[in-house]
Amino acid sequence: MSFTALRAARDARHAPQRRVASSLSAGADEARTAERPDTQSAARSAPDPEDAALFPELSDTPLEVRQTANHGRGLYARQAISPGTTLLRTTPLSVLSTSHLLTHCSFCHAETKVSRCARCKALHYCSSKCQNADWSDHKPECAALTRLRKMWAATYPEKARRGENGFVPHEAIRGLGRLCWSRQRGKMGWAQVARMESHAGQSQDLGLGNQVNHLRHYLGAAEGEGDLLHPADMASFGFNSARELLDLASAFAVNSFTLSTPDLTPIGVSTSPLVALCNHSCWPNAVVVFPSGREMCVVAIADIAAGDEILTAYIDVSLPLAERQTDLHARYGFACDCSLCINGEDWPDPRWSVLHPGCGGIAPMPDLSLPDDAEVLCTCGQTFTTPIPSLRGLIEAGKRLLAADEDGELDRDAAISQLSTLVPALSARLPASAHPLLPLLRLYALQLTPPSREQRAFVIGLLSQAAAGARAAHPPNHPNVGVILAERAKIMAMDSGEERVMLDSAGLARRRGELVAAVSALREAAAACEVGFGGGEVAMSMRGLAAECEREVDMMR
Ligand SMILES: C[S@@+](CC[C@H](N)C(=O)[O-])C[C@H]1O[C@@H](n2cnc3c(N)ncnc32)[C@H](O)[C@@H]1O
C-alpha cells in the first residue's frame, strides 16, 4: 500500500510498540546492493489453522497466513510466483475522498459525468445502475449526510445555496461509518475486521479521540440525533464502550489503503482485512493496485519463491530514508528494518544523493543543516563541492510546492513559473531519482499537459527524465514506472494538430517518425503496466493506442 494521503490518519501519532487488537474481538536501481526484494522467508512459522478458517478465500490463491518472527501475522507464498501474477483480488470497502465526491462515481469510481444523490446531495453516481448497486451501503450514510447537510445549511445558507459540500465528514470517518453500519446489518465478516491490528492506547492520541467523536456524531446523525451517538445506541453496532470505537479507528488507520484510479491517482481510502495481512518493506515484492476500478489486487512484481513472505510498501518507496521512517512511525508505529532501510544514508542512495556534474555519478547527500559548502565523495572516486545553502533553499522550495499540490492549493500559472526555474536548478544538482526532484519533474510535465506543439518535446524530455529517475528509485516492475512511461507515451502519440494533407514530404516524414517512436513507447508502457498492475486498464489503453498509431503509420506509406 502506498497507503498515502489519509491526512487524518497521518496526523495520528503512534508509539513505536505494537499490539494485537484484542478488545475489538468482542465483536535496481543501479546503485543499490540488494539483488532481490525482501522476503524474510526464514522467519516464518507454520500456518495458523484459526487464520486459515478466518480467510477461506485464500484457499483459491497461492498464499497462506503465518505468524512472522516479529511482525505479527503475514502472508506467505505456497508456491513459486513470477512477476505480473495477481495474487489476490477482492472488492474492499472504499470511500472517495471529499474532493473527489463531485467528480467520480461513488460506486464504480469512474471519473465521468455524474449526478448527485437527490437526498443527501453529497454522493454522485454515473448511472442508476451504480446508484442502485450502492444503495444498501449508502442508505444509513444517506440519512446521516442528509441530517448533517440540513444542520450545516442552517448555519451556512449561502454556501449551501452554492452547492458546497462542507458538511461532508472526512473520508476516514465515512469509511468507519460504512464499516459500523455494515456490522449493524450483519453484512460484514466482522471476525476478520476484529482481528485487524490496532495501536490505540499506545499514546495519548488526540487525533484518534477526535475521530471517534466525529464518528459518534456521524452515526448519531443517521439515528436522527443531533449530537453524539448515545452509549446505549452503540450496542446496536456491537460496541460496548467508546474504547472499542477507538480500537476500530486505530485499526482502520493501520489497515487502510489509498484508493487509487487505474493510473494510480489517489482518490480515496479502502480497507480490506485480507490484503491488510501483508506486512511492509520499502523494497517490496508485491504491490496493491486497482487496475480496473473497484477491484483491489495484490500483484507480484518480483520472482517470489515458495515460502517467501509477500511484502508490500505502505508508503512511497521513492522517499528518502528519513522521510520513509517518519511516515511509517507516525502512521503505523514501527521502525522499518527492511534491506533498504538498514543500508542507512551513507551509501549513495539514489533517493537522497547529489549529482557529480563532472562524471554524472552520485554522492551521498551532505548534511543540509551545514552553514557552508561541503566536499562530497562521488562514486567515481573524486570529491566535489556542493553549495549547501543554495541546495537547501531549492529543496525546501520544491517540498513546499509538492505540499501545496497535495493540499490542492496549486495555482497552475504560478506553479509553472516556479517550476520553470526550480526544475533546471535542481536537475543541475540532483539525479532525477532524488527527492524532491523526481515528483517535481512529473508535476511540471502534468502542469504543461496537454502541451502545445512547441512544448511537446520539452514535456516528453521531462517525463523521460522522470521515468529514468523512477526506475532508479523503485524496485523493478513497480507500477509507478509504468504509469510515467504511459504518460510519456500518450504525449508522444498525441495528434500534433497538423492536417496531414497540408504537410510537405519533410513534414510527413517527421510525423511518421514521431508515430513510429510513439508505437515503441506505447508498447514499452503497456509491457511495464502489464507486469506492474497484472494487466488492467492502462495496459489495455496503451495497446489500443499503439494499434491506432500503427494504422496511421501504415496509411502514410
Ligand atoms: C496492515 S498490518 C499488517 C498485518 C499485521 N502484521 C497483522 O498481524 O495483522 C500493519 C502492522 O503490521 C506491523 N508491521 C508490518 N510490517 C512491518 C515491518 N516491516 N516491521 C515492523 N512491523 C511491521 C505493524 O505493526 C503495522 O502497524
Coordinates of C-alpha atoms and ligand atoms in Angstrom, one line a residue:
M1 CA 0.0 0.0 0.0
S2 CA 1.3 3.3 -0.8
F3 CA -1.3 3.9 1.9
T4 CA -0.8 7.6 1.2
A5 CA -2.8 10.7 1.8
L6 CA -5.1 9.9 4.7
R7 CA -4.4 13.2 6.3
A8 CA -6.4 12.5 9.5
A9 CA -4.7 9.1 9.9
R10 CA -1.3 10.5 9.0
D11 CA -1.7 13.1 11.7
A12 CA -2.3 10.4 14.2
R13 CA 0.9 9.8 16.2
H14 CA 1.5 6.3 17.5
A15 CA 4.2 5.0 19.9
P16 CA 6.6 2.5 18.4
Q17 CA 5.3 -0.7 20.0
R18 CA 2.5 -2.8 18.5
R19 CA -0.2 -4.9 20.0
V20 CA -3.0 -7.0 18.5
A21 CA -6.5 -5.6 18.7
S22 CA -7.9 -7.9 21.4
S23 CA -10.5 -5.5 22.6
L24 CA -12.2 -5.5 19.2
S25 CA -12.7 -9.2 19.3
A26 CA -15.8 -8.5 21.4
G27 CA -17.3 -8.5 18.2
A28 CA 17.7 -1.8 -9.2
D29 CA 18.4 0.6 -9.1
E30 CA 21.9 0.8 -10.3
A31 CA 23.5 1.9 -7.1
R32 CA 21.5 -0.5 -4.9
T33 CA 23.3 -3.5 -3.5
A34 CA 20.4 -5.9 -2.8
E35 CA 19.6 -8.1 -5.8
R36 CA 16.0 -9.2 -4.9
P37 CA 13.3 -7.6 -2.9
D38 CA 12.9 -8.5 0.8
T39 CA 11.5 -11.9 1.5
Q40 CA 12.1 -12.7 5.3
S41 CA 11.3 -16.3 4.4
A42 CA 13.5 -17.7 7.2
A43 CA 11.3 -16.1 9.9
R44 CA 8.0 -17.9 9.1
S45 CA 6.2 -20.4 11.3
A46 CA 3.6 -23.0 10.5
P47 CA 0.2 -21.8 9.0
D48 CA -2.3 -20.9 11.8
P49 CA -5.5 -23.1 11.4
E50 CA -7.6 -20.3 13.0
D51 CA -6.4 -17.8 10.5
A52 CA -6.9 -20.3 7.6
A53 CA -10.5 -20.7 8.8
L54 CA -10.9 -16.9 9.0
F55 CA -9.8 -16.3 5.5
P56 CA -11.3 -19.1 3.4
E57 CA -10.8 -17.0 0.2
L58 CA -7.1 -17.7 0.5
S59 CA -7.7 -21.4 -0.5
D60 CA -8.1 -20.2 -4.1
T61 CA -4.8 -18.4 -4.1
P62 CA -1.1 -19.3 -3.9
L63 CA -1.0 -17.7 -0.4
E64 CA -1.4 -18.7 3.3
V65 CA -1.3 -16.8 6.6
R66 CA 1.5 -17.5 9.0
Q67 CA 2.9 -15.8 12.1
T68 CA 6.1 -13.9 11.3
A69 CA 9.0 -13.8 13.7
N70 CA 8.3 -10.3 15.0
H71 CA 5.8 -8.5 12.7
G72 CA 2.5 -10.3 13.7
R73 CA 0.7 -12.2 11.0
G74 CA 1.9 -12.2 7.4
L75 CA 1.1 -13.7 4.0
Y76 CA 3.4 -16.3 2.5
A77 CA 3.7 -17.9 -0.9
R78 CA 2.8 -21.6 -1.1
Q79 CA 4.5 -21.9 -4.5
A80 CA 6.9 -20.1 -6.8
I81 CA 5.3 -17.0 -8.3
S82 CA 6.5 -14.8 -11.2
P83 CA 6.3 -11.0 -11.6
G84 CA 3.0 -9.8 -13.0
T85 CA 0.9 -12.5 -11.2
T86 CA -2.2 -11.3 -9.5
L87 CA -2.0 -12.9 -6.0
L88 CA -5.3 -11.6 -4.6
R89 CA -8.4 -10.0 -5.9
T90 CA -11.0 -8.5 -3.6
T91 CA -13.7 -5.8 -3.6
P92 CA -12.9 -3.8 -0.5
L93 CA -14.9 -1.3 1.4
S94 CA -14.0 2.0 -0.3
V95 CA -15.0 5.7 0.0
L96 CA -14.0 8.6 -2.1
S97 CA -12.1 11.5 -0.5
T98 CA -14.3 14.5 -0.1
S99 CA -12.7 16.4 -3.0
H100 CA -13.5 13.6 -5.4
L101 CA -17.1 13.1 -4.4
L102 CA -18.3 15.7 -7.0
T103 CA -16.3 14.3 -10.0
H104 CA -16.2 10.5 -9.5
C105 CA -18.9 7.8 -9.3
S106 CA -19.2 6.7 -5.7
F107 CA -19.8 3.1 -6.8
C108 CA -17.6 2.3 -9.8
H109 CA -15.1 5.2 -9.0
A110 CA -15.0 6.3 -12.7
E111 CA -14.3 10.0 -13.4
T112 CA -17.1 10.8 -15.6
K113 CA -20.4 12.7 -15.9
V114 CA -22.1 12.1 -12.5
S115 CA -25.5 13.0 -11.0
R116 CA -25.9 13.6 -7.3
C117 CA -28.0 11.6 -4.8
A118 CA -31.2 13.6 -4.6
R119 CA -31.5 13.1 -0.9
C120 CA -28.1 13.7 0.7
K121 CA -26.7 15.8 -2.3
A122 CA -23.2 14.5 -1.3
L123 CA -22.5 11.3 -3.2
H124 CA -22.7 11.2 -7.0
Y125 CA -23.2 8.3 -9.4
C126 CA -22.6 7.8 -13.1
S127 CA -25.8 5.7 -13.6
S128 CA -28.9 4.5 -11.8
K129 CA -27.3 1.0 -12.1
C130 CA -24.4 2.2 -9.9
Q131 CA -26.6 4.1 -7.6
N132 CA -28.9 1.0 -7.0
A133 CA -25.9 -1.2 -6.5
D134 CA -24.6 1.1 -3.8
W135 CA -27.9 1.7 -2.1
S136 CA -27.8 -0.9 0.7
D137 CA -24.4 0.6 1.8
H138 CA -25.4 4.2 1.2
K139 CA -28.8 4.1 2.9
P140 CA -27.8 4.8 6.5
E141 CA -25.0 7.0 5.3
C142 CA -27.5 8.9 3.2
A143 CA -29.7 9.5 6.3
A144 CA -26.6 10.8 8.3
L145 CA -25.4 13.0 5.5
T146 CA -28.9 14.5 4.8
R147 CA -29.2 15.4 8.5
L148 CA -25.7 16.9 8.6
R149 CA -26.4 18.9 5.5
K150 CA -29.6 20.4 6.9
M151 CA -27.8 21.4 10.1
W152 CA -24.9 22.9 8.1
A153 CA -27.2 24.7 5.8
A154 CA -29.0 26.4 8.7
T155 CA -25.6 27.9 9.7
Y156 CA -24.2 28.5 6.2
P157 CA -27.2 29.2 3.9
E158 CA -25.1 30.9 1.2
K159 CA -22.6 28.1 0.9
A160 CA -25.5 25.6 0.8
R161 CA -27.1 27.5 -2.0
R162 CA -23.8 27.4 -3.9
G163 CA -23.9 23.6 -3.6
E164 CA -20.8 23.4 -1.5
N165 CA -20.3 20.2 0.5
G166 CA -18.6 21.5 3.7
F167 CA -21.0 19.2 5.8
V168 CA -19.4 16.0 4.5
P169 CA -17.2 14.3 7.0
H170 CA -13.6 13.3 6.2
E171 CA -13.2 10.1 4.3
A172 CA -11.8 8.2 7.3
I173 CA -15.0 9.0 9.2
R174 CA -17.2 8.0 6.3
G175 CA -15.2 4.8 5.8
L176 CA -15.6 3.9 9.5
G177 CA -19.3 4.8 9.3
R178 CA -19.8 2.3 6.4
L179 CA -17.9 -0.3 8.5
C180 CA -20.2 0.2 11.5
W181 CA -23.4 0.2 9.5
S182 CA -22.3 -2.9 7.7
R183 CA -21.6 -4.6 11.0
Q184 CA -25.1 -3.5 12.3
R185 CA -26.7 -5.1 9.3
G186 CA -24.7 -8.3 9.9
K187 CA -23.2 -7.9 6.4
M188 CA -19.5 -7.6 7.1
G189 CA -17.3 -10.5 8.0
W190 CA -16.6 -8.9 11.4
A191 CA -14.3 -11.6 12.7
Q192 CA -11.8 -10.5 10.1
V193 CA -12.2 -6.8 11.0
A194 CA -11.9 -7.7 14.7
R195 CA -8.5 -9.3 14.2
M196 CA -7.0 -6.2 12.4
E197 CA -4.2 -4.8 14.3
S198 CA -4.9 -1.6 16.4
H199 CA -2.4 0.7 18.1
A200 CA -4.9 2.5 20.2
G201 CA -3.8 3.2 23.8
Q202 CA -0.1 3.3 23.0
S203 CA -0.1 7.0 23.3
Q204 CA -2.3 9.9 24.3
D205 CA -3.6 10.2 20.8
L206 CA -5.8 13.3 20.4
G207 CA -6.2 12.7 16.7
L208 CA -7.9 9.3 17.3
G209 CA -10.1 10.6 20.1
N210 CA -11.3 13.4 17.8
Q211 CA -12.0 10.9 15.1
V212 CA -14.1 8.8 17.5
N213 CA -16.1 11.8 18.5
H214 CA -16.7 12.7 14.8
L215 CA -17.8 9.1 14.2
R216 CA -20.2 9.1 17.1
H217 CA -21.7 12.3 15.8
Y218 CA -22.0 10.8 12.3
L219 CA -23.6 7.6 13.4
G220 CA -25.9 9.6 15.7
A221 CA -27.0 11.7 12.8
A222 CA -28.3 8.6 11.0
E223 CA -30.4 7.8 14.0
G224 CA -31.9 11.3 13.9
E225 CA -29.8 12.5 16.8
G226 CA -28.2 16.0 16.5
D227 CA -25.5 15.1 18.9
L228 CA -23.1 12.2 19.7
L229 CA -24.4 8.7 19.4
H230 CA -25.7 7.7 22.8
P231 CA -23.7 5.0 24.5
A232 CA -26.9 2.9 24.7
D233 CA -27.2 3.0 20.9
M234 CA -23.6 1.9 20.4
A235 CA -24.7 -1.6 21.5
S236 CA -26.8 -1.9 18.3
F237 CA -23.5 -1.6 16.4
G238 CA -21.9 -4.3 18.7
F239 CA -19.8 -1.8 20.7
N240 CA -19.9 -1.9 24.5
S241 CA -17.6 1.1 25.1
A242 CA -16.1 4.2 23.4
R243 CA -12.8 2.4 23.8
E244 CA -13.9 -0.2 21.3
L245 CA -14.6 2.6 18.8
L246 CA -11.1 3.9 19.5
D247 CA -9.6 0.5 18.6
L248 CA -11.7 0.4 15.5
A249 CA -10.5 3.9 14.4
S250 CA -6.9 2.8 15.0
A251 CA -7.3 -0.5 13.2
F252 CA -8.9 1.4 10.3
A253 CA -5.9 3.8 10.1
V254 CA -3.3 0.9 10.3
N255 CA -5.1 -1.4 7.9
S256 CA -6.4 1.0 5.2
F257 CA -5.0 1.7 1.7
T258 CA -5.1 4.6 -0.6
L259 CA -7.9 4.0 -3.1
S260 CA -6.5 4.9 -6.5
T261 CA -7.6 5.0 -10.1
P262 CA -6.1 2.5 -12.6
D263 CA -3.3 5.1 -13.2
L264 CA -2.5 5.4 -9.5
T265 CA -4.2 8.8 -8.9
P266 CA -5.2 8.8 -5.2
I267 CA -9.0 9.3 -4.9
G268 CA -10.0 7.9 -1.5
V269 CA -9.5 5.2 1.0
S270 CA -10.1 1.5 1.1
T271 CA -9.9 -1.2 3.7
S272 CA -9.6 -5.0 3.3
P273 CA -8.7 -7.2 6.2
L274 CA -7.4 -9.8 3.8
V275 CA -5.0 -7.5 1.9
A276 CA -4.0 -5.9 5.2
L277 CA -2.4 -9.1 6.2
C278 CA 0.6 -8.1 4.0
N279 CA 3.5 -6.7 6.0
H280 CA 5.6 -3.8 4.9
S281 CA 9.0 -3.5 3.1
C282 CA 10.4 -0.4 1.4
W283 CA 11.8 -2.8 -1.2
P284 CA 8.6 -4.8 -1.7
N285 CA 8.0 -7.9 -3.8
A286 CA 4.3 -7.1 -4.4
V287 CA 2.1 -4.0 -4.8
V288 CA -1.6 -3.2 -4.0
V289 CA -3.3 -1.6 -7.1
F290 CA -6.8 -1.0 -8.5
P291 CA -6.2 -2.0 -12.2
S292 CA -9.8 -1.8 -13.4
G293 CA -11.9 0.3 -10.9
R294 CA -13.4 -1.2 -7.8
E295 CA -11.3 -4.3 -7.5
M296 CA -8.3 -4.2 -5.3
C297 CA -5.4 -6.5 -6.4
V298 CA -2.1 -7.6 -4.9
V299 CA 0.3 -8.2 -7.8
A300 CA 3.7 -9.8 -7.6
I301 CA 6.5 -7.5 -9.0
A302 CA 9.4 -9.9 -8.4
D303 CA 10.1 -13.6 -8.6
I304 CA 8.8 -15.0 -5.3
A305 CA 9.9 -18.4 -4.1
A306 CA 7.7 -20.9 -2.2
G307 CA 7.9 -19.9 1.5
D308 CA 8.7 -16.2 0.9
E309 CA 6.7 -13.6 2.7
I310 CA 4.6 -11.3 0.5
L311 CA 5.7 -7.7 1.3
T312 CA 4.0 -4.6 0.0
A313 CA 5.0 -0.9 0.7
Y314 CA 2.8 1.1 3.0
I315 CA 4.4 4.4 1.9
D316 CA 6.0 6.0 -1.1
V317 CA 9.3 4.0 -1.6
S318 CA 10.9 6.7 -3.6
L319 CA 11.1 8.9 -0.5
P320 CA 14.5 9.2 1.3
L321 CA 15.1 7.0 4.4
A322 CA 14.4 9.7 7.0
E323 CA 11.0 10.6 5.4
R324 CA 10.0 6.9 5.0
Q325 CA 10.8 6.2 8.6
T326 CA 8.9 9.3 9.8
D327 CA 5.8 8.3 7.8
L328 CA 5.9 4.7 8.9
H329 CA 6.4 5.6 12.6
A330 CA 3.7 8.3 12.5
R331 CA 1.1 6.1 10.8
Y332 CA 2.0 2.5 11.7
G333 CA 4.1 2.9 14.8
F334 CA 7.1 0.9 13.7
A335 CA 10.7 1.5 12.7
C336 CA 11.4 -0.3 9.4
D337 CA 14.3 -2.7 9.2
C338 CA 14.0 -3.8 5.6
S339 CA 17.1 -4.2 3.4
L340 CA 16.7 -0.6 2.0
C341 CA 16.4 1.0 5.5
I342 CA 19.4 -0.9 7.0
N343 CA 21.6 0.5 4.3
G344 CA 21.3 3.8 6.1
E345 CA 22.2 7.1 4.4
D346 CA 25.9 6.7 3.8
W347 CA 25.6 4.7 0.6
P348 CA 24.7 6.9 -2.3
D349 CA 21.0 6.3 -2.1
P350 CA 19.6 7.4 -5.5
R351 CA 16.6 8.9 -3.5
W352 CA 18.8 11.2 -1.4
S353 CA 22.1 12.0 -3.2
V354 CA 23.8 14.8 -5.2
L355 CA 24.9 14.7 -8.8
H356 CA 28.6 15.0 -9.7
P357 CA 28.5 17.3 -12.7
G358 CA 31.9 16.1 -13.7
C359 CA 31.1 12.5 -14.4
G360 CA 27.3 12.1 -13.9
G361 CA 27.9 9.9 -10.9
I362 CA 26.3 10.5 -7.5
A363 CA 27.4 11.1 -3.9
P364 CA 25.5 10.8 -0.6
M365 CA 23.5 13.9 0.2
P366 CA 25.6 16.1 2.6
D367 CA 24.2 17.4 5.9
L368 CA 21.9 20.2 4.7
S369 CA 22.0 21.9 8.0
L370 CA 25.6 22.9 7.5
P371 CA 26.2 26.6 7.1
D372 CA 28.8 26.4 4.3
D373 CA 29.5 24.4 1.1
A374 CA 30.6 20.8 1.7
E375 CA 33.0 18.4 -0.1
V376 CA 31.4 15.1 -1.0
L377 CA 32.9 11.9 -2.5
C378 CA 31.4 10.7 -5.8
T379 CA 31.1 7.0 -6.8
C380 CA 33.8 7.7 -9.4
G381 CA 36.3 8.3 -6.5
Q382 CA 36.6 12.1 -7.0
T383 CA 35.5 14.7 -4.5
F384 CA 33.5 17.7 -5.4
T385 CA 31.9 20.8 -3.7
T386 CA 28.2 21.0 -3.0
P387 CA 26.8 24.5 -2.3
I388 CA 24.8 23.7 0.8
P389 CA 22.8 26.9 1.5
S390 CA 21.5 27.2 -2.1
L391 CA 20.7 23.5 -2.4
R392 CA 18.9 23.6 0.9
G393 CA 16.8 26.5 -0.3
L394 CA 15.9 24.8 -3.6
I395 CA 14.9 21.5 -1.8
E396 CA 12.8 23.4 0.7
A397 CA 11.0 25.3 -2.1
G398 CA 10.4 22.1 -4.0
K399 CA 8.9 20.4 -1.0
R400 CA 6.6 23.4 -0.4
L401 CA 5.4 23.2 -3.9
L402 CA 4.7 19.5 -3.6
A403 CA 2.8 20.1 -0.3
A404 CA 0.7 22.8 -2.0
D405 CA -0.1 20.3 -4.8
E406 CA -1.1 17.6 -2.3
D407 CA -3.4 20.1 -0.5
G408 CA -5.0 21.0 -3.8
E409 CA -3.7 24.6 -3.4
L410 CA -1.6 24.9 -6.5
D411 CA -2.2 27.8 -8.9
R412 CA -1.3 26.4 -12.3
D413 CA 0.3 29.5 -13.8
A414 CA 2.2 30.3 -10.7
A415 CA 3.3 26.7 -10.4
I416 CA 4.6 26.6 -14.0
S417 CA 6.5 29.8 -13.4
Q418 CA 8.1 28.4 -10.2
L419 CA 8.8 25.0 -11.7
S420 CA 10.5 26.6 -14.8
T421 CA 13.3 27.8 -12.5
L422 CA 13.3 25.2 -9.8
V423 CA 13.4 22.1 -12.0
P424 CA 16.5 23.1 -14.1
A425 CA 18.3 24.3 -10.9
L426 CA 17.6 21.1 -9.1
S427 CA 18.4 19.0 -12.2
A428 CA 21.9 20.6 -12.2
R429 CA 22.5 19.4 -8.6
L430 CA 20.5 16.2 -8.1
P431 CA 20.0 12.9 -10.0
A432 CA 16.4 12.5 -11.4
S433 CA 15.8 9.8 -8.8
A434 CA 16.3 12.2 -5.8
H435 CA 13.6 13.7 -3.7
P436 CA 12.0 16.2 -4.4
L437 CA 13.3 16.4 -8.0
L438 CA 11.5 13.2 -9.1
P439 CA 8.0 14.2 -8.2
L440 CA 8.7 17.8 -9.4
L441 CA 9.6 16.6 -12.8
R442 CA 6.3 14.8 -13.1
L443 CA 4.4 17.7 -11.6
Y444 CA 5.9 20.1 -14.1
A445 CA 5.1 17.8 -17.0
L446 CA 1.5 17.4 -15.8
Q447 CA 1.0 21.1 -15.4
L448 CA 2.1 21.5 -19.1
T449 CA -0.2 18.7 -20.3
P450 CA -1.6 18.8 -22.9
P451 CA 1.4 20.5 -24.3
S452 CA 1.4 22.9 -27.3
R453 CA 3.3 21.7 -30.4
E454 CA 6.3 23.8 -29.2
Q455 CA 6.2 22.4 -25.7
R456 CA 5.8 18.7 -26.8
A457 CA 9.5 17.7 -27.0
F458 CA 10.2 19.5 -23.7
V459 CA 7.4 17.7 -21.8
I460 CA 8.5 14.4 -23.3
G461 CA 12.0 15.2 -22.1
L462 CA 10.7 15.9 -18.6
L463 CA 8.9 12.6 -18.5
S464 CA 11.8 10.7 -19.9
Q465 CA 14.0 12.1 -17.1
A466 CA 11.2 11.2 -14.6
A467 CA 11.0 7.6 -15.9
A468 CA 14.7 7.2 -15.6
G469 CA 14.6 8.6 -12.0
A470 CA 11.6 6.4 -11.1
R471 CA 13.4 3.3 -12.3
A472 CA 16.3 4.1 -10.0
A473 CA 14.1 4.9 -7.0
H474 CA 11.7 1.9 -7.2
P475 CA 12.1 -1.9 -7.3
P476 CA 12.0 -3.4 -10.8
N477 CA 8.5 -3.7 -12.3
H478 CA 7.0 -1.2 -9.9
P479 CA 3.7 0.3 -11.4
N480 CA 4.8 3.9 -10.8
V481 CA 7.4 3.5 -13.6
G482 CA 4.7 2.0 -15.9
V483 CA 2.4 5.0 -15.2
I484 CA 5.1 7.6 -16.0
L485 CA 6.0 5.6 -19.2
A486 CA 2.3 5.7 -20.1
E487 CA 2.1 9.5 -19.5
R488 CA 5.1 10.0 -21.8
A489 CA 3.8 7.6 -24.5
K490 CA 0.4 9.3 -24.6
I491 CA 2.0 12.6 -25.3
M492 CA 4.2 11.1 -28.0
A493 CA 1.1 9.6 -29.6
M494 CA -0.8 12.9 -29.4
D495 CA -2.1 14.3 -32.6
S496 CA 0.1 17.2 -33.5
G497 CA -3.0 19.1 -34.7
E498 CA -1.5 19.4 -38.2
E499 CA -3.6 18.4 -41.2
R500 CA -1.7 15.6 -42.9
V501 CA -2.8 16.8 -46.4
M502 CA -1.1 20.1 -45.6
L503 CA 2.3 18.5 -44.8
D504 CA 5.1 18.5 -47.3
S505 CA 7.2 15.4 -47.7
A506 CA 9.6 16.5 -44.9
G507 CA 6.7 17.2 -42.6
L508 CA 5.2 13.8 -43.4
A509 CA 8.5 12.0 -42.7
R510 CA 8.8 13.9 -39.4
R511 CA 5.2 12.9 -38.4
R512 CA 5.8 9.3 -39.4
G513 CA 9.0 9.2 -37.3
E514 CA 7.1 10.6 -34.3
L515 CA 4.4 7.9 -34.7
V516 CA 6.9 5.1 -35.0
A517 CA 8.6 6.4 -31.8
A518 CA 5.2 6.6 -30.1
V519 CA 4.4 3.0 -31.0
S520 CA 7.5 1.7 -29.4
A521 CA 6.9 4.0 -26.3
L522 CA 3.3 2.8 -26.0
R523 CA 4.4 -0.9 -26.3
E524 CA 7.1 -0.3 -23.6
A525 CA 4.5 1.4 -21.3
A526 CA 2.0 -1.5 -22.0
A527 CA 4.6 -4.1 -21.1
A528 CA 5.5 -2.3 -17.9
C529 CA 1.9 -1.9 -16.8
E530 CA 1.0 -5.5 -17.7
V531 CA 3.6 -6.6 -15.1
G532 CA 3.1 -3.8 -12.6
F533 CA -0.7 -4.0 -12.5
G534 CA -1.1 -7.6 -13.5
G535 CA -2.9 -6.3 -16.7
G536 CA -5.7 -3.7 -16.3
E537 CA -7.0 -0.6 -18.0
V538 CA -3.8 1.4 -18.5
A539 CA -2.0 -1.6 -20.2
M540 CA -5.1 -2.1 -22.4
S541 CA -5.4 1.5 -23.4
M542 CA -1.6 1.6 -24.3
R543 CA -2.1 -1.5 -26.5
G544 CA -5.2 0.1 -28.2
L545 CA -3.3 3.4 -28.8
A546 CA -0.3 1.6 -30.2
A547 CA -2.6 -0.3 -32.7
E548 CA -4.2 3.1 -33.7
C549 CA -0.8 4.7 -34.3
E550 CA 0.4 1.7 -36.3
R551 CA -2.6 2.0 -38.6
E552 CA -1.8 5.7 -39.1
V553 CA 1.8 4.8 -40.0
D554 CA 0.5 2.2 -42.5
M555 CA -1.7 4.8 -44.1
M556 CA 1.4 7.1 -44.5
R557 CA 3.3 4.5 -46.6
Ligands
LIG1 C1 -1.6 -3.8 7.9 S1 -0.9 -4.6 9.3 C2 -0.1 -6.0 8.7 C3 -0.6 -7.3 9.3 C4 -0.2 -7.4 10.7 N1 1.1 -8.0 10.9 C5 -1.2 -8.4 11.5 O1 -0.8 -9.2 12.2 O2 -2.4 -8.2 11.3 C6 0.3 -3.4 9.7 C7 1.0 -3.6 11.0 O3 1.9 -4.7 11.0 C8 3.1 -4.5 11.6 N2 4.2 -4.4 10.5 C9 4.0 -4.5 9.2 N3 5.2 -4.5 8.6 C10 6.1 -4.3 9.5 C11 7.6 -4.2 9.5 N4 8.2 -4.2 8.3 N5 8.2 -4.0 10.6 C12 7.6 -4.0 11.8 N6 6.2 -4.1 11.9 C13 5.5 -4.3 10.8 C14 3.0 -3.1 12.2 O4 2.5 -3.2 13.5 C15 1.9 -2.4 11.3 O5 1.2 -1.4 12.0

